[in-house]
Coordinates of C-alpha atoms and ligand atoms in Angstrom, one line a residue:
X1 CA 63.4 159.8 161.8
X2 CA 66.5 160.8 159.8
X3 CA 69.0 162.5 162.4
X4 CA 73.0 162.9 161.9
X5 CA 73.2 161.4 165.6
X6 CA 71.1 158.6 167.1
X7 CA 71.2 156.7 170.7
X8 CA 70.9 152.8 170.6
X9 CA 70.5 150.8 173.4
X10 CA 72.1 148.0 173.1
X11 CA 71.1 144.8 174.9
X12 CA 73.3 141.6 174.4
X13 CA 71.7 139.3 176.7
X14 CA 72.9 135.5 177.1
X15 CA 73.8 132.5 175.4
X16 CA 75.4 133.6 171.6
X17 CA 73.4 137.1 172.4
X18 CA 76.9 139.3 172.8
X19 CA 79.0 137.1 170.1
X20 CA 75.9 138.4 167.5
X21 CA 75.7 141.0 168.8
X22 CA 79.3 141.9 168.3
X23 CA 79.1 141.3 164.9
X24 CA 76.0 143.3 164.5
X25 CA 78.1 146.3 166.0
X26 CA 80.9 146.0 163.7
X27 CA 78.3 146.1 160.7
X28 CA 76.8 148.7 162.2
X29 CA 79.9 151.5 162.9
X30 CA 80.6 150.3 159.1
X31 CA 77.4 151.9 157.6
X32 CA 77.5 155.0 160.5
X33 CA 81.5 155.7 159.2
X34 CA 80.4 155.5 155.5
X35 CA 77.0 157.6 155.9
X36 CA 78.4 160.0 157.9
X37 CA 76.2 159.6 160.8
X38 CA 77.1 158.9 164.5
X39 CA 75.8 156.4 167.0
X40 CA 76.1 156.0 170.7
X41 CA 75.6 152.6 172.1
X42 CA 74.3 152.3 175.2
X43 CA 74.8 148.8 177.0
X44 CA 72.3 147.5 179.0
X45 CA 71.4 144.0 180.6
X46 CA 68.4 142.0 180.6
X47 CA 67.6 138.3 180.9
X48 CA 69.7 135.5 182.6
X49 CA 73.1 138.2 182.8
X50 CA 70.8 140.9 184.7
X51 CA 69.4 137.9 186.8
X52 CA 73.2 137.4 188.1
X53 CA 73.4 141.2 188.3
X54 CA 70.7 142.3 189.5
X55 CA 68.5 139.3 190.8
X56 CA 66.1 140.7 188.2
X57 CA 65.9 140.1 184.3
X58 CA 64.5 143.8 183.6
X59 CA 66.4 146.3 185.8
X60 CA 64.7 149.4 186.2
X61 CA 68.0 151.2 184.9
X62 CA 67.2 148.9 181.5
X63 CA 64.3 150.0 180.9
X64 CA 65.2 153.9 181.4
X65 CA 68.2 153.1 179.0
X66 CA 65.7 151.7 176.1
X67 CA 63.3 154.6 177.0
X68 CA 65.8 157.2 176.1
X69 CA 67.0 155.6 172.8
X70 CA 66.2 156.2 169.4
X71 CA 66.2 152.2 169.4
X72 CA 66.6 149.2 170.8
X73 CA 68.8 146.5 170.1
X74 CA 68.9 143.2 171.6
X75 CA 70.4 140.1 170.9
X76 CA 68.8 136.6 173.0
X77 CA 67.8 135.7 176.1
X78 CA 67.5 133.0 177.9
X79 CA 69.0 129.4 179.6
X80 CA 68.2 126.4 181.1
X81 CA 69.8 127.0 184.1
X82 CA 66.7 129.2 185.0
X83 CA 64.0 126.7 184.0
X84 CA 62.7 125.9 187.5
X85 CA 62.0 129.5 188.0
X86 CA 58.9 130.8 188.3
X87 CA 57.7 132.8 185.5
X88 CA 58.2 136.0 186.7
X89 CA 61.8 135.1 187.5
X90 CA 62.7 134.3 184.7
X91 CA 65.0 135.7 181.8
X92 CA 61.8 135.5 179.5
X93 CA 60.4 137.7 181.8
X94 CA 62.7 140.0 181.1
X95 CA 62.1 140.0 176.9
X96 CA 58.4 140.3 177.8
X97 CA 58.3 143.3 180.2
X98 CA 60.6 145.3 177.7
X99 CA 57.3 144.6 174.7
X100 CA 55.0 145.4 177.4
X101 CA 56.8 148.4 178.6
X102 CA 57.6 149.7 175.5
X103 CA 54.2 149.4 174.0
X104 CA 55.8 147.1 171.3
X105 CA 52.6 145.4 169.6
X106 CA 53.5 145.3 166.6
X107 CA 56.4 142.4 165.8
X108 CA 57.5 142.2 162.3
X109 CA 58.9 138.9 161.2
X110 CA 60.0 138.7 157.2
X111 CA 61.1 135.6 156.1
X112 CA 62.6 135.8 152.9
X113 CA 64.8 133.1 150.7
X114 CA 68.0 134.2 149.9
X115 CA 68.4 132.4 146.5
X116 CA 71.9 131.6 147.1
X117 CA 70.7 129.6 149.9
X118 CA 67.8 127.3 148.6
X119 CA 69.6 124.4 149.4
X120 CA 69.7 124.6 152.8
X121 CA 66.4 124.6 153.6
X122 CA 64.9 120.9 154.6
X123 CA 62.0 121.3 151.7
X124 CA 62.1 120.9 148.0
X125 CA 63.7 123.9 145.9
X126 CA 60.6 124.6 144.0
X127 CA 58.4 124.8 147.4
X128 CA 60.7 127.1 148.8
X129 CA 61.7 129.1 145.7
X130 CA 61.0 132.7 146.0
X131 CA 59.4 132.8 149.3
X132 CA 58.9 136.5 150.7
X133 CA 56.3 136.4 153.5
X134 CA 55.9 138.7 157.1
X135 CA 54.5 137.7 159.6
X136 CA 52.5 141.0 161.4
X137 CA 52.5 138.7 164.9
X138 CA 50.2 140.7 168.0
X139 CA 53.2 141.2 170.7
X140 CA 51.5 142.6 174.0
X141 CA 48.6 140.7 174.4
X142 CA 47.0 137.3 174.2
X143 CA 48.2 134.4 176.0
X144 CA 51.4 135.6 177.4
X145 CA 49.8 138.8 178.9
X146 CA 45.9 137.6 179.5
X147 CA 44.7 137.5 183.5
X148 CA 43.6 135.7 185.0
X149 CA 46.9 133.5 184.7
X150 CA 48.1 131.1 187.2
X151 CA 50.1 128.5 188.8
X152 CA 48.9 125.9 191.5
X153 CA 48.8 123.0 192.8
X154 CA 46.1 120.9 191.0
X155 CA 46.1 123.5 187.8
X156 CA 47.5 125.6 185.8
X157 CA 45.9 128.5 183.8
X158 CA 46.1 131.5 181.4
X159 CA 43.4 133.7 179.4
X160 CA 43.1 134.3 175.9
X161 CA 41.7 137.8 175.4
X162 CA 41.3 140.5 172.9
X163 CA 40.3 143.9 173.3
X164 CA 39.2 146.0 170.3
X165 CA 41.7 148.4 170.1
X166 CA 44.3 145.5 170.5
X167 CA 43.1 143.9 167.5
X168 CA 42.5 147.0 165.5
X169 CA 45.8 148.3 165.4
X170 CA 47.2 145.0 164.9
X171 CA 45.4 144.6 161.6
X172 CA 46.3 147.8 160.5
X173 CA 49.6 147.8 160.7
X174 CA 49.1 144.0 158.8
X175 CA 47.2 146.2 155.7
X176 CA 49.4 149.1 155.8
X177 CA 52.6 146.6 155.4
X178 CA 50.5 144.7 152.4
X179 CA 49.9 148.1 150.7
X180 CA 53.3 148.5 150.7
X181 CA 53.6 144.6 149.1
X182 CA 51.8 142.1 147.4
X183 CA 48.5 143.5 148.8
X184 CA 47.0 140.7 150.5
X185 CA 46.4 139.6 154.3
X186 CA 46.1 136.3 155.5
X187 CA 44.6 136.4 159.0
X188 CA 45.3 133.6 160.9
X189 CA 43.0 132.3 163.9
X190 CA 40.9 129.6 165.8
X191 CA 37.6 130.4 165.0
X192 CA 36.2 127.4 164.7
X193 CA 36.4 127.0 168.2
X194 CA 37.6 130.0 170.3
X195 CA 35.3 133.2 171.2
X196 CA 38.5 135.1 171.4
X197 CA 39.1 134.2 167.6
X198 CA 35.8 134.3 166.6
X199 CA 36.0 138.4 167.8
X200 CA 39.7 138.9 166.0
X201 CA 37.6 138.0 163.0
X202 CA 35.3 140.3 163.5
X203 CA 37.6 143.4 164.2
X204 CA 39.9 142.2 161.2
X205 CA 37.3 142.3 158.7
X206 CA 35.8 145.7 159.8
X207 CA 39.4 147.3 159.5
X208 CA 39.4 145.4 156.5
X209 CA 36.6 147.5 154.7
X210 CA 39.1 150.4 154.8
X211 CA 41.3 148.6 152.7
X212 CA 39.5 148.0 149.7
X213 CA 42.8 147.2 147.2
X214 CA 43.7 144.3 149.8
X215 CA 42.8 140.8 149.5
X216 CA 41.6 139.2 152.4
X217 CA 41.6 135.7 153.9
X218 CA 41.1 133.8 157.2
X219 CA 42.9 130.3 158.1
X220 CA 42.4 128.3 160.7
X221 CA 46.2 128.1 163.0
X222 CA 46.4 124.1 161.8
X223 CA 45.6 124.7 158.3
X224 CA 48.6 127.8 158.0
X225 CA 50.7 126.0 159.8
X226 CA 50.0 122.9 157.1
X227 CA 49.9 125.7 154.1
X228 CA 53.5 126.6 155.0
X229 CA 54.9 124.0 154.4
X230 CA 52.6 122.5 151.6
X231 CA 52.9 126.3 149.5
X232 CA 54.8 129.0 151.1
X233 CA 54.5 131.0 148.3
X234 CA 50.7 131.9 148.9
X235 CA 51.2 134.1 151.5
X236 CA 52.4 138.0 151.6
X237 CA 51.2 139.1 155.3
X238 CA 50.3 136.5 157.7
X239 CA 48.5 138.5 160.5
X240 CA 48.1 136.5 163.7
X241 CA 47.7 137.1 167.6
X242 CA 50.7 136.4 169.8
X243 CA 51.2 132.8 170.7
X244 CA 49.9 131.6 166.9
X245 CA 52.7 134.2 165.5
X246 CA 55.3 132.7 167.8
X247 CA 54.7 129.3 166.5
X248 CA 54.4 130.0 163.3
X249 CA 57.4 131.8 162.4
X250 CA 59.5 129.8 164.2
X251 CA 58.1 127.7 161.3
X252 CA 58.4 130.2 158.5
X253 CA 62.4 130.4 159.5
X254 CA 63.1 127.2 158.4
X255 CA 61.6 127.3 155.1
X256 CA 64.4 129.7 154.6
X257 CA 67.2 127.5 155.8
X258 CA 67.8 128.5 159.0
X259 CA 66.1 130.1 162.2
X260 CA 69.7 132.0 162.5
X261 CA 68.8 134.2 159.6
X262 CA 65.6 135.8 160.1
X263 CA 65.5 139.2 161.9
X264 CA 63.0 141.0 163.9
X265 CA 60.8 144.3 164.2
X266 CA 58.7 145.6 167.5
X267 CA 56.9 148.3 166.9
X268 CA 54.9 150.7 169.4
X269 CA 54.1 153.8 169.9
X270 CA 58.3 154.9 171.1
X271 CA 61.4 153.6 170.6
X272 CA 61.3 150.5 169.0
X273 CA 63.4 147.0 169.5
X274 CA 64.9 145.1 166.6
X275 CA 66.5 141.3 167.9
X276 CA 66.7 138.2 165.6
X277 CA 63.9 135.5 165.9
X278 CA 66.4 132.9 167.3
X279 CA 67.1 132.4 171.0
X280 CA 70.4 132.1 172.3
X281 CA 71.4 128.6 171.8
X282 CA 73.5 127.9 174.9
X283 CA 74.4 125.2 173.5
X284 CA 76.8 126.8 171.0
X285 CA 77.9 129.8 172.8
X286 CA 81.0 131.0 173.7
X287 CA 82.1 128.9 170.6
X288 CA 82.1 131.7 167.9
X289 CA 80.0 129.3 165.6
X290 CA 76.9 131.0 165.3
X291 CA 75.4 132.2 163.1
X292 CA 75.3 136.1 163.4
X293 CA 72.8 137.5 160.1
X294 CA 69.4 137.3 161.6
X295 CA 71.3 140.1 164.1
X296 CA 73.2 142.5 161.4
X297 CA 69.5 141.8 159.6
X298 CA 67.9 143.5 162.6
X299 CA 70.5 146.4 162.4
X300 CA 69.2 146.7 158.7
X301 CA 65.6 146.6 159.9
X302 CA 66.5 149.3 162.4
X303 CA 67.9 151.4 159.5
X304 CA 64.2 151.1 158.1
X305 CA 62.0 151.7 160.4
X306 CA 63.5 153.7 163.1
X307 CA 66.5 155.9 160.9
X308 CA 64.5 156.1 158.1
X309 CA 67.9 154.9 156.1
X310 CA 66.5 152.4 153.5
X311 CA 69.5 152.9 151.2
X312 CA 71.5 152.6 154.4
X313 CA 69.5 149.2 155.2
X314 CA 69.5 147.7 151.7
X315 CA 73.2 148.2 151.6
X316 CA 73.5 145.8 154.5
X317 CA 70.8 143.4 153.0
X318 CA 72.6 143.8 150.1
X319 CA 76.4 142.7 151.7
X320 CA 74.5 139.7 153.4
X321 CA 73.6 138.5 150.0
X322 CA 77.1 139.0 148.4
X323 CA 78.6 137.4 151.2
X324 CA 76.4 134.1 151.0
X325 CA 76.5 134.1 146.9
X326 CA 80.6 133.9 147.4
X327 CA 79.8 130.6 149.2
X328 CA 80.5 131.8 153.0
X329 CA 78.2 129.8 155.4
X330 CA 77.9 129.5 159.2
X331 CA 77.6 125.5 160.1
X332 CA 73.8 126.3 160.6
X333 CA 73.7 126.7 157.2
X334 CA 76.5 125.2 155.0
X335 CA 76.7 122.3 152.7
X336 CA 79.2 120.3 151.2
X337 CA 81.6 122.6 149.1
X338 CA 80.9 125.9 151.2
X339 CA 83.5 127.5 152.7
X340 CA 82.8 127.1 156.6
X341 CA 83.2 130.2 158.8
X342 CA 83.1 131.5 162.3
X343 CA 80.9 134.0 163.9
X344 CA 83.6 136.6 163.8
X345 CA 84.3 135.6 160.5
X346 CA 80.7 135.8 159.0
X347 CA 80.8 139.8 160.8
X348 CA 84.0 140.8 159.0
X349 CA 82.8 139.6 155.6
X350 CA 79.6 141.1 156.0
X351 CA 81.6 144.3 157.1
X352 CA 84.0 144.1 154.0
X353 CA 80.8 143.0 151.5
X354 CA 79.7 146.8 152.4
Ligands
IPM1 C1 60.3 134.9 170.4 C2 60.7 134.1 171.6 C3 60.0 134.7 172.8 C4 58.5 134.6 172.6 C5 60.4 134.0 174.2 C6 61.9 134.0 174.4 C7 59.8 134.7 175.3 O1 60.3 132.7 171.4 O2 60.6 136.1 170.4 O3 59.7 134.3 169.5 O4 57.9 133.6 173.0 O5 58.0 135.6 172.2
MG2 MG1 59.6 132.3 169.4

């Protein structure tokens, strides 16, 4: 909704989380200073920081914080300092108890070539040319939320299931963002051997029948992951459950280049969270080298979807673009001849660009 004054959470996390999320700030106050709107930023831990904190990576206070905002934003979570944890200890945990919390099924994953940047993707230019997919992924369900689920000593298990109202607002929020593009779903699943997938099939295709204007087809997980690569350019919306949609955009990032540029949207029924696909790389923190767009991408997202500020958002889509057509590149994604800059750097460009 379209206010003068809007509360933010803000959630920097660990690893490069609070460098890119700095920049994502800056970018931010820009377009609030320009448009004549205000924002108050709320700070919040979760993941490994609120672990040290709080002995817990989603603090009750956290969650409160996110409740009461307009949106969420949050940068990365995660190290491997934590990886003998059990899973509920862990800074994951933390990531997946805000989408359950929330109610954010819905995740939103565009990935989109920026032409000025075709040559840093691994694959050929004319594979990758003019590549502008989402990815609709199921957030709160599947195989990171099905029970039974457990740990022993002989085994280790989780559950795969689907209810119908899971699926059914999954797929419509997959056709409703086609309408809105180039009209046609590709649902992605396991039927040819899962129950589970075999009943997403079923539920996509009735929602389907409301959708009459939108093409419809089903792939198998193996054969979409294969078609990425092979021809990108096929899909529009890729509709998949949870872990699928996890894999598979990690995927879809690098056709573009880099996994630091894509950005994020979790939808639900409240506030919604906006955080870049990438993780928080502890290998290159605290060294001001990442790469901060798939962040200030989120903050445009945010614009959309939760400000209801598209001129607002394509401004900063818009400055991101500028920035890498002058030849500005974070290592992550430079070539020979680019001009080489920090984190920092990359923020106050952007900021500049607007
Ligand atoms: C993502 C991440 C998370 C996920 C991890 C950090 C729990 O990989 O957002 O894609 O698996 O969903
Ligand atoms: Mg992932």
């Amino acid at each position: 909704m379209k206010k003068e004054r809007y509360t933010i959470a803000v959630l920097p996390g660990d690893g490069i989380g609070p460098e890119v999320m700095a920049e994502a700030l800056k970018v931010l106050q820009a377009v609030a200073l320009k448009n004549r709107f205000q924002v108050q930023l709320n700070q919040a831990d979760v993941g490994g920081v609120a672990i040290e904190k709080f002995n817990t990576p989603l603090p009750a206070s956290t969650l409160q914080t996110c409740r009461q905002a307009d949106a969420v934003l949050l940068a990365a979570i995660g190290h491997p300092r934590y990886d003998s944890l059990p899973s509920d200890k862990r800074p994951e945990k933390g990531l997946l108890g805000l989408r359950a919390e929330l109610g954010l099924y819905a995740n939103l994953r565009p990935a989109k070539i920026y032409p000025s940047l075709i040559g840093a993707s691994t694959l050929k230019e004319e594979v990758v040319r003019d590549i502008d997919l989402l990815i609709v992924r199921e957030l709160t369900g599947g195989l990171y939320f099905g029970e039974p689920r457990g740990l022993q000593q002989e085994m280790g298990f989780n559950t795969m299931v689907y209810r119908r109202h899971e699926v059914e607002r999954i797929a419509q929020t997959a056709f409703e963002a086609a309408a809105r593009r180039g009209k046609k779903v590709t649902s992605v699943d396991k039927a040819n051997v899962l129950e589970v997938s075999q009943f997403w099939r079923k539920i996509v295709l009735q929602v389907a029948a409301r959708y009459p204007d939108i093409a419809l087809d089903h792939y198998y997980v193996d054969n979409c992951a294969m078609q990425l690569v092979r021809n990108p350019r096929q899909f529009d919306v890729i509709l998949t459950e949870n872990l699928f949609g996890d894999i598979l955009s990690d995927e879809a990032s690098m056709l573009t280049g880099s996994l630091g540029m894509l950005p994020s949207a979790s939808l639900g029924t409240g506030s919604a969270m906006y955080e870049p696909v990438h993780g928080s790389a502890p290998d290159i923190a605290g060294k001001n080298i990442a790469n901060p767009i798939a962040m200030i991408a989120s903050v445009a997202m945010m614009l959309r979807y939760s400000f209801d500020r598209s001129q607002e958002a394509e401004g900063v889509e818009t400055a991101i673009s500028r920035v890498l057509e002058a030849g500005y590149r974070t290592r992550d994604i430079a070539a020979e001849g680019d001009r080489v800059v920090s984190t920092s750097e990359m923020g106050a460009l952007i900021t500049e660009a607007l």
